[in-house]
Amino acid sequence: MDKIKKDISKWIKTILELWRDGKKNIKFPEDKLTNDELNIISNYVKQISAGLTEKRELVGTKYLNNKNFLYGYLLFYWIISYMQLRFILLDVDVNKKSAIDFGCGPGPLSFALADIGVRNIFSLDNSNNALDFVSKLSSFTNQKIFTKLWDGQNDMDIPSGKFDVVTFGHIINELWKNDPDKIAKRVNLVEKIGNILNKDGIIIIIEPALHNTTKDLILLRNQLVEKGFYILTPCINKNYCNIVDKETLSCHTDFNWTPPKIVEQIANKINLKKDMLKMSFLVIKKETAEAEDIFRIISDPMLSKSGKIRFFICGKNGKFTLKSDKDFSHYEDFLSLKRGDLIQIKDCDFAENTFTLKFQSLLNIIKKNEIN
Ligand SMILES: C[S@@+](CC[C@H](N)C(=O)[O-])C[C@H]1O[C@@H](n2cnc3c(N)ncnc32)[C@H](O)[C@@H]1O
């Protein structure tokens, strides 16, 4: 976590310096905005936020070609997207030879990949200004960053070769936004991109944690698993996810974080809640050998009417409930479980979609979620 904090501080300092270009004789704070700067930037962020969340009229326009919006994006959303990918990557092992970042914008995910050591990164977008900014920032990293103009809706002319990591950061929801066939078209896009993955390659899709964008992401997920893709995280379920069938239900992830000062300043100024790092995301693989008895904890502990602790867990065959008998020798381990932990369970009782850990059962915590 210290490395992430150090890396993001470096980028905030760099972006602030670029924005303040030409005012070198004035002493500015290097990690936050002055009051005057805050008034200017928060106004742009407010407009972007409204344009991307409420009526969504900025979606699908080349809003990053507007210099004010570009800096509004850089000094707020860039930092959030960067942190989102760094948090996801804490829990996912990746090969680091090559990556491709679709809809890169000014490059938060590209530079998050660079900072974990990915050596060759292709950053693609349909905004020239955003790509110019990626090139500008690339002089601040030792990794190779190549930019390319790309239109996700029309042009499938993607760089040739095979890649270890493919990212789509907050772009999928912008593609075919008003098209009745948007989900099928997005599935088709991700499926084609699946062909440029290396054998152990992964696709990471991050979307805003809004109700509709999250539902659309789960609809996309459901069709991708039907076509043979596997979800590595947040769920490890290769079945249909029925959350989309219930209007009020949704599924996003909240990471505990301490927002960088500049994010806190802007969020407070315009009343955006950023005390948790929220996102909807998927990490997808074409092939995996996840076992039947491996599950991820996908809820906080819940107390049943009978006073027993339960968790929701998600595994290769769907979503289940996990309970434990108190005399079970690993009861303390059971109580220590947290959302995001990866566990293996064996020899449990199973009834009504619920696994009950008994005395003879095995509970093996494969990986603790280090983030929450
Ligand atoms: C919300 S920004 C996300 C930027 C960055 N990936 C991130 O995670 O912060 C969405 C990006 O998608 C790009 N975009 C939208 N529609 C596109 C399209 N049809 N083809 C290529 N890029 C597109 C926009 O230019 C913008 O850079």
Coordinates of C-alpha atoms and ligand atoms in Angstrom, one line a residue:
M1 CA 0.0 0.0 0.0
D2 CA 2.9 2.4 0.7
K3 CA 4.2 1.9 -2.8
I4 CA 0.8 2.8 -4.2
K5 CA 0.6 5.9 -2.0
K6 CA 4.1 6.9 -3.1
D7 CA 3.3 6.4 -6.8
I8 CA 0.0 8.3 -6.8
S9 CA 1.7 11.2 -4.9
K10 CA 4.3 11.4 -7.7
W11 CA 1.6 11.5 -10.4
I12 CA -0.5 14.2 -8.5
K13 CA 2.6 16.3 -8.2
T14 CA 3.4 15.9 -11.9
I15 CA -0.1 16.6 -13.1
L16 CA -0.3 19.7 -10.8
E17 CA 3.0 21.0 -12.2
L18 CA 1.8 20.5 -15.8
W19 CA -1.4 22.3 -15.0
R20 CA 0.4 25.1 -13.3
D21 CA 2.9 25.4 -16.2
G22 CA 4.3 28.9 -16.6
K23 CA 3.7 29.9 -13.0
K24 CA 7.0 28.6 -11.7
N25 CA 7.7 31.7 -9.7
I26 CA 4.7 31.1 -7.4
K27 CA 5.0 28.7 -4.5
F28 CA 2.2 26.2 -4.7
P29 CA 1.4 23.2 -2.4
E30 CA 2.5 20.1 -4.3
D31 CA -0.2 17.7 -3.2
K32 CA -3.4 19.9 -3.1
L33 CA -5.1 22.9 -4.7
T34 CA -5.1 26.4 -3.4
N35 CA -8.6 27.9 -2.7
D36 CA -8.6 29.7 -6.1
E37 CA -7.5 26.6 -7.9
L38 CA -10.1 24.5 -6.1
N39 CA -12.9 26.9 -7.2
I40 CA -11.8 26.5 -10.8
I41 CA -11.2 22.8 -10.9
S42 CA -14.2 21.7 -8.9
N43 CA -16.4 23.6 -11.3
Y44 CA -15.1 21.5 -14.2
V45 CA -15.3 18.3 -12.2
K46 CA -18.9 19.1 -11.3
Q47 CA -19.8 19.6 -15.0
I48 CA -18.0 16.3 -15.9
S49 CA -19.8 14.5 -13.0
A50 CA -23.2 15.7 -14.1
G51 CA -22.4 15.0 -17.8
L52 CA -21.3 11.4 -17.0
T53 CA -23.9 10.5 -14.4
E54 CA -27.2 12.4 -14.5
K55 CA -28.5 12.9 -18.0
R56 CA -25.2 11.5 -19.3
E57 CA -25.0 14.0 -22.2
L58 CA -21.2 14.0 -22.2
V59 CA -21.0 10.3 -22.7
G60 CA -19.9 9.4 -26.3
T61 CA -18.8 13.0 -27.0
K62 CA -15.1 13.8 -27.2
Y63 CA -15.3 15.8 -23.9
L64 CA -11.6 15.3 -23.1
N65 CA -10.7 17.4 -26.2
N66 CA -11.9 20.3 -24.1
K67 CA -8.9 21.5 -22.2
N68 CA -10.9 22.5 -19.1
F69 CA -12.6 19.1 -18.9
L70 CA -9.3 17.4 -19.5
Y71 CA -7.7 19.0 -16.5
G72 CA -10.9 18.5 -14.4
Y73 CA -10.6 14.8 -15.4
L74 CA -6.9 14.7 -14.6
L75 CA -7.0 16.2 -11.2
F76 CA -9.9 14.1 -9.9
Y77 CA -11.1 11.1 -12.0
W78 CA -7.6 10.2 -13.3
I79 CA -6.5 9.7 -9.7
I80 CA -9.6 7.6 -8.9
S81 CA -9.2 5.4 -11.9
Y82 CA -5.5 4.9 -11.3
M83 CA -6.2 3.9 -7.7
Q84 CA -9.1 1.6 -8.7
L85 CA -6.7 -0.5 -11.0
R86 CA -3.9 -0.5 -8.4
F87 CA -6.4 -1.9 -5.8
I88 CA -7.7 -4.5 -8.2
L89 CA -4.1 -5.6 -9.1
L90 CA -3.3 -6.2 -5.4
D91 CA -5.4 -9.3 -5.7
V92 CA -4.6 -10.5 -9.3
D93 CA -1.4 -11.9 -10.6
V94 CA -0.4 -10.7 -14.0
N95 CA 2.3 -11.3 -16.5
K96 CA 4.1 -8.1 -17.2
K97 CA 5.4 -8.2 -20.8
S98 CA 2.6 -6.3 -22.5
A99 CA -0.7 -4.6 -22.0
I100 CA -3.3 -2.7 -24.0
D101 CA -5.5 0.0 -22.5
F102 CA -8.7 0.6 -24.5
G103 CA -10.4 4.0 -24.0
C104 CA -7.3 5.1 -22.1
G105 CA -8.3 8.7 -21.8
P106 CA -5.3 10.6 -20.4
G107 CA -3.9 7.2 -19.2
P108 CA -4.6 6.5 -15.6
L109 CA -4.8 2.7 -16.2
S110 CA -1.8 2.8 -18.5
F111 CA 0.3 4.4 -15.9
A112 CA -1.0 2.1 -13.1
L113 CA 0.2 -0.8 -15.3
A114 CA 3.5 1.0 -15.9
D115 CA 3.9 1.4 -12.1
I116 CA 3.5 -2.3 -11.4
G117 CA 6.2 -3.0 -14.0
V118 CA 4.4 -3.8 -17.3
R119 CA 7.0 -3.2 -19.9
N120 CA 5.1 -2.4 -23.2
I121 CA 1.8 -0.6 -23.0
F122 CA -0.4 0.4 -25.9
S123 CA -2.9 3.2 -25.0
L124 CA -5.8 3.7 -27.3
D125 CA -8.6 6.3 -27.4
N126 CA -10.6 8.3 -29.9
S127 CA -9.6 11.6 -28.3
N128 CA -6.4 13.2 -29.7
N129 CA -6.0 15.5 -26.7
A130 CA -6.2 12.6 -24.3
L131 CA -3.6 10.6 -26.3
D132 CA -1.3 13.7 -26.4
F133 CA -1.5 13.9 -22.7
V134 CA -0.5 10.2 -22.4
S135 CA 2.5 10.9 -24.5
K136 CA 3.4 13.9 -22.3
L137 CA 3.1 11.8 -19.1
S138 CA 5.0 8.9 -20.6
S139 CA 8.3 10.9 -20.2
F140 CA 7.7 10.4 -16.4
T141 CA 7.9 6.6 -16.6
N142 CA 10.6 4.2 -17.7
Q143 CA 8.1 1.8 -19.3
K144 CA 7.3 2.0 -23.0
I145 CA 3.9 3.6 -23.7
F146 CA 2.7 3.7 -27.3
T147 CA -0.4 5.7 -28.2
K148 CA -2.9 5.0 -31.1
L149 CA -6.1 6.7 -32.2
W150 CA -8.9 4.1 -32.1
D151 CA -12.6 4.2 -32.3
G152 CA -14.2 1.4 -30.2
Q153 CA -17.5 1.5 -32.1
N154 CA -16.2 1.3 -35.6
D155 CA -12.6 0.4 -36.0
M156 CA -11.4 -2.9 -34.9
D157 CA -7.9 -2.2 -36.2
I158 CA -6.1 -3.0 -33.0
P159 CA -2.3 -3.4 -32.7
S160 CA -1.2 -6.8 -33.7
G161 CA 0.3 -9.3 -31.2
K162 CA -0.8 -11.0 -28.0
F163 CA -1.1 -9.2 -24.7
D164 CA -0.9 -10.2 -21.0
V165 CA -3.3 -7.6 -19.8
V166 CA -6.2 -5.8 -21.5
T167 CA -8.0 -2.9 -19.7
F168 CA -11.2 -1.1 -20.4
G169 CA -11.5 1.7 -17.8
H170 CA -14.9 3.4 -17.7
I171 CA -15.3 3.1 -21.4
I172 CA -17.6 0.1 -22.0
N173 CA -20.6 2.1 -20.7
E174 CA -19.9 4.8 -23.2
L175 CA -20.0 2.5 -26.2
W176 CA -23.3 2.2 -28.1
K177 CA -25.0 4.0 -25.1
N178 CA -28.4 4.4 -26.8
D179 CA -28.3 1.3 -29.0
P180 CA -30.9 -1.3 -28.1
D181 CA -28.3 -3.9 -29.0
K182 CA -25.6 -2.3 -26.8
I183 CA -25.0 -5.4 -24.7
A184 CA -24.6 -7.7 -27.7
K185 CA -22.2 -5.3 -29.3
R186 CA -20.1 -5.0 -26.2
V187 CA -20.0 -8.7 -25.9
N188 CA -18.9 -9.0 -29.5
L189 CA -16.1 -6.4 -28.8
V190 CA -14.8 -8.2 -25.7
E191 CA -15.0 -11.5 -27.4
K192 CA -12.8 -10.3 -30.3
I193 CA -10.4 -8.7 -27.8
G194 CA -10.2 -12.2 -26.2
N195 CA -8.4 -13.3 -29.3
I196 CA -5.4 -11.0 -28.6
L197 CA -4.9 -12.4 -25.1
N198 CA -1.8 -14.4 -24.3
K199 CA -2.5 -17.9 -22.8
D200 CA -2.7 -16.6 -19.2
G201 CA -3.9 -13.1 -20.3
I202 CA -6.6 -11.3 -18.5
I203 CA -9.2 -8.6 -19.4
I204 CA -10.0 -6.0 -16.7
I205 CA -13.2 -4.0 -17.1
I206 CA -13.9 -1.2 -14.6
E207 CA -17.1 0.7 -14.7
P208 CA -18.8 3.4 -12.6
A209 CA -20.7 1.9 -9.6
L210 CA -23.9 3.4 -10.8
H211 CA -27.0 1.2 -10.7
N212 CA -27.5 1.1 -14.5
T213 CA -23.8 0.8 -15.5
T214 CA -23.4 -2.0 -13.0
K215 CA -26.5 -3.9 -14.3
D216 CA -25.2 -3.6 -17.8
L217 CA -21.8 -4.9 -16.7
I218 CA -23.5 -7.9 -15.2
L219 CA -25.5 -8.5 -18.3
L220 CA -22.2 -8.4 -20.3
R221 CA -20.7 -10.8 -17.8
N222 CA -23.5 -13.2 -18.1
Q223 CA -23.2 -13.4 -21.9
L224 CA -19.4 -13.7 -21.7
V225 CA -19.5 -16.6 -19.3
E226 CA -22.0 -18.2 -21.6
K227 CA -19.4 -17.9 -24.4
G228 CA -16.8 -19.7 -22.2
F229 CA -15.0 -16.8 -20.4
Y230 CA -14.3 -17.2 -16.7
I231 CA -14.6 -14.5 -14.1
L232 CA -11.5 -14.4 -11.8
T233 CA -12.8 -11.6 -9.5
P234 CA -14.8 -10.2 -7.9
C235 CA -16.9 -13.4 -8.2
I236 CA -15.5 -16.7 -9.4
N237 CA -18.8 -17.9 -10.8
K238 CA -19.1 -19.3 -14.2
N239 CA -22.9 -19.4 -14.0
Y240 CA -25.6 -16.9 -14.8
C241 CA -25.7 -14.2 -12.2
N242 CA -29.3 -13.6 -11.3
I243 CA -28.7 -10.2 -9.6
V244 CA -29.8 -8.6 -12.9
D245 CA -33.3 -10.2 -12.6
K246 CA -34.1 -8.2 -9.5
E247 CA -34.7 -4.6 -10.2
T248 CA -33.4 -3.3 -6.9
L249 CA -30.4 -5.5 -6.6
S250 CA -27.0 -4.5 -7.8
C251 CA -23.4 -5.6 -7.1
H252 CA -20.5 -3.2 -6.8
T253 CA -17.3 -3.2 -4.8
D254 CA -16.3 -0.7 -2.1
F255 CA -12.6 -0.5 -1.1
N256 CA -11.6 1.2 2.1
W257 CA -9.2 3.9 1.3
T258 CA -7.9 7.3 2.4
P259 CA -8.5 9.5 -0.6
P260 CA -5.5 11.7 -1.6
K261 CA -5.9 15.2 -0.3
I262 CA -6.8 16.7 -3.7
V263 CA -9.6 14.2 -4.2
E264 CA -11.0 14.9 -0.8
Q265 CA -10.8 18.7 -1.4
I266 CA -12.8 18.5 -4.7
A267 CA -15.3 15.9 -3.4
N268 CA -16.0 18.0 -0.3
K269 CA -16.4 21.1 -2.4
I270 CA -19.0 19.6 -4.7
N271 CA -20.6 17.1 -2.4
L272 CA -19.4 13.9 -4.1
K273 CA -19.0 11.0 -1.7
K274 CA -15.5 9.6 -2.0
D275 CA -14.9 8.2 1.5
M276 CA -14.9 4.7 -0.1
L277 CA -13.3 3.8 -3.4
K278 CA -16.4 2.4 -5.3
M279 CA -16.4 0.6 -8.6
S280 CA -18.0 -2.2 -10.5
F281 CA -15.4 -4.4 -12.1
L282 CA -14.6 -7.7 -13.7
V283 CA -11.4 -9.6 -14.2
I284 CA -11.9 -12.1 -17.0
K285 CA -9.9 -15.0 -18.4
K286 CA -10.5 -17.2 -21.4
E287 CA -9.4 -20.3 -19.5
T288 CA -9.1 -21.2 -15.9
A289 CA -8.8 -24.2 -13.7
E290 CA -10.6 -22.9 -10.6
A291 CA -11.8 -25.8 -8.5
E292 CA -15.3 -26.6 -7.5
D293 CA -14.6 -26.1 -3.9
I294 CA -13.1 -22.6 -4.1
F295 CA -15.2 -19.6 -3.2
R296 CA -14.9 -15.9 -2.6
I297 CA -16.6 -14.2 0.4
I298 CA -18.9 -11.6 -1.2
S299 CA -20.7 -10.2 1.9
D300 CA -20.0 -8.9 5.3
P301 CA -20.8 -11.3 8.2
M302 CA -24.6 -11.4 8.6
L303 CA -26.4 -12.4 11.8
S304 CA -29.4 -14.7 11.3
K305 CA -32.5 -14.7 13.5
S306 CA -31.1 -17.8 15.3
G307 CA -28.0 -15.8 16.2
K308 CA -25.7 -17.5 13.7
I309 CA -23.2 -15.8 11.6
R310 CA -23.5 -16.4 7.8
F311 CA -21.7 -15.1 4.7
F312 CA -22.6 -15.1 1.1
I313 CA -20.0 -16.9 -1.0
C314 CA -19.5 -17.1 -4.7
G315 CA -17.9 -20.1 -6.5
K316 CA -17.7 -21.7 -9.8
N317 CA -21.3 -22.9 -9.6
G318 CA -22.9 -19.8 -8.3
K319 CA -23.8 -17.9 -5.1
F320 CA -24.3 -19.8 -1.8
T321 CA -24.5 -19.2 1.9
L322 CA -21.8 -20.3 4.3
K323 CA -22.5 -21.1 8.0
S324 CA -20.5 -22.8 10.6
D325 CA -21.2 -25.0 13.7
K326 CA -19.6 -23.5 16.8
D327 CA -17.8 -26.7 17.8
F328 CA -15.9 -26.6 14.5
S329 CA -12.2 -26.4 15.2
H330 CA -11.6 -23.6 12.8
Y331 CA -14.5 -21.4 14.1
E332 CA -12.1 -18.5 14.8
D333 CA -10.9 -18.6 11.2
F334 CA -14.6 -18.6 10.1
L335 CA -15.3 -15.6 12.2
S336 CA -12.2 -13.8 10.8
L337 CA -13.5 -14.1 7.2
K338 CA -13.9 -10.8 5.4
R339 CA -15.5 -9.7 2.1
G340 CA -13.0 -10.5 -0.7
D341 CA -11.2 -13.5 1.0
L342 CA -10.7 -16.5 -1.2
I343 CA -11.4 -19.8 0.6
Q344 CA -11.5 -23.5 0.0
I345 CA -14.1 -25.6 1.8
K346 CA -14.4 -29.4 1.9
D347 CA -16.7 -32.0 3.5
C348 CA -19.5 -29.6 4.5
D349 CA -23.2 -30.3 4.9
F350 CA -25.1 -28.9 2.0
A351 CA -28.8 -28.1 2.0
E352 CA -31.0 -25.3 0.6
N353 CA -28.1 -23.6 -1.1
T354 CA -26.2 -23.4 2.2
F355 CA -22.9 -24.9 3.1
T356 CA -22.5 -25.7 6.8
L357 CA -19.0 -26.2 8.1
K358 CA -19.0 -29.2 10.5
F359 CA -16.4 -30.6 12.8
Q360 CA -14.9 -32.8 10.0
S361 CA -14.9 -30.0 7.4
L362 CA -11.9 -28.2 6.0
L363 CA -11.8 -24.4 5.8
N364 CA -8.7 -23.2 4.1
I365 CA -8.2 -19.4 3.7
I366 CA -6.3 -19.3 0.4
K367 CA -5.9 -15.6 0.2
K368 CA -6.9 -12.9 2.6
N369 CA -8.2 -9.7 1.0
E370 CA -5.5 -7.3 2.0
I371 CA -7.4 -4.3 0.9
N372 CA -10.4 -3.9 3.1
Ligands
LIG1 C1 -14.5 8.1 -18.6 S1 -13.2 8.1 -19.7 C2 -12.1 6.8 -19.1 C3 -10.7 7.1 -19.2 C4 -9.8 6.1 -18.5 N1 -9.8 4.8 -19.1 C5 -10.2 5.9 -17.0 O1 -10.4 4.8 -16.6 O2 -10.3 6.9 -16.3 C6 -13.8 7.3 -21.2 C7 -12.9 7.3 -22.3 O3 -13.4 6.5 -23.4 C8 -13.1 7.2 -24.6 N2 -14.1 6.8 -25.6 C9 -15.5 7.0 -25.5 N3 -16.0 6.5 -26.6 C10 -15.0 6.0 -27.4 C11 -14.9 5.3 -28.6 N4 -16.0 5.1 -29.3 N5 -13.7 4.9 -29.1 C12 -12.6 5.1 -28.4 N6 -12.6 5.7 -27.2 C13 -13.8 6.2 -26.7 C14 -13.2 8.7 -24.2 O4 -12.5 9.5 -25.2 C15 -12.6 8.7 -22.8 O5 -11.2 8.9 -22.9

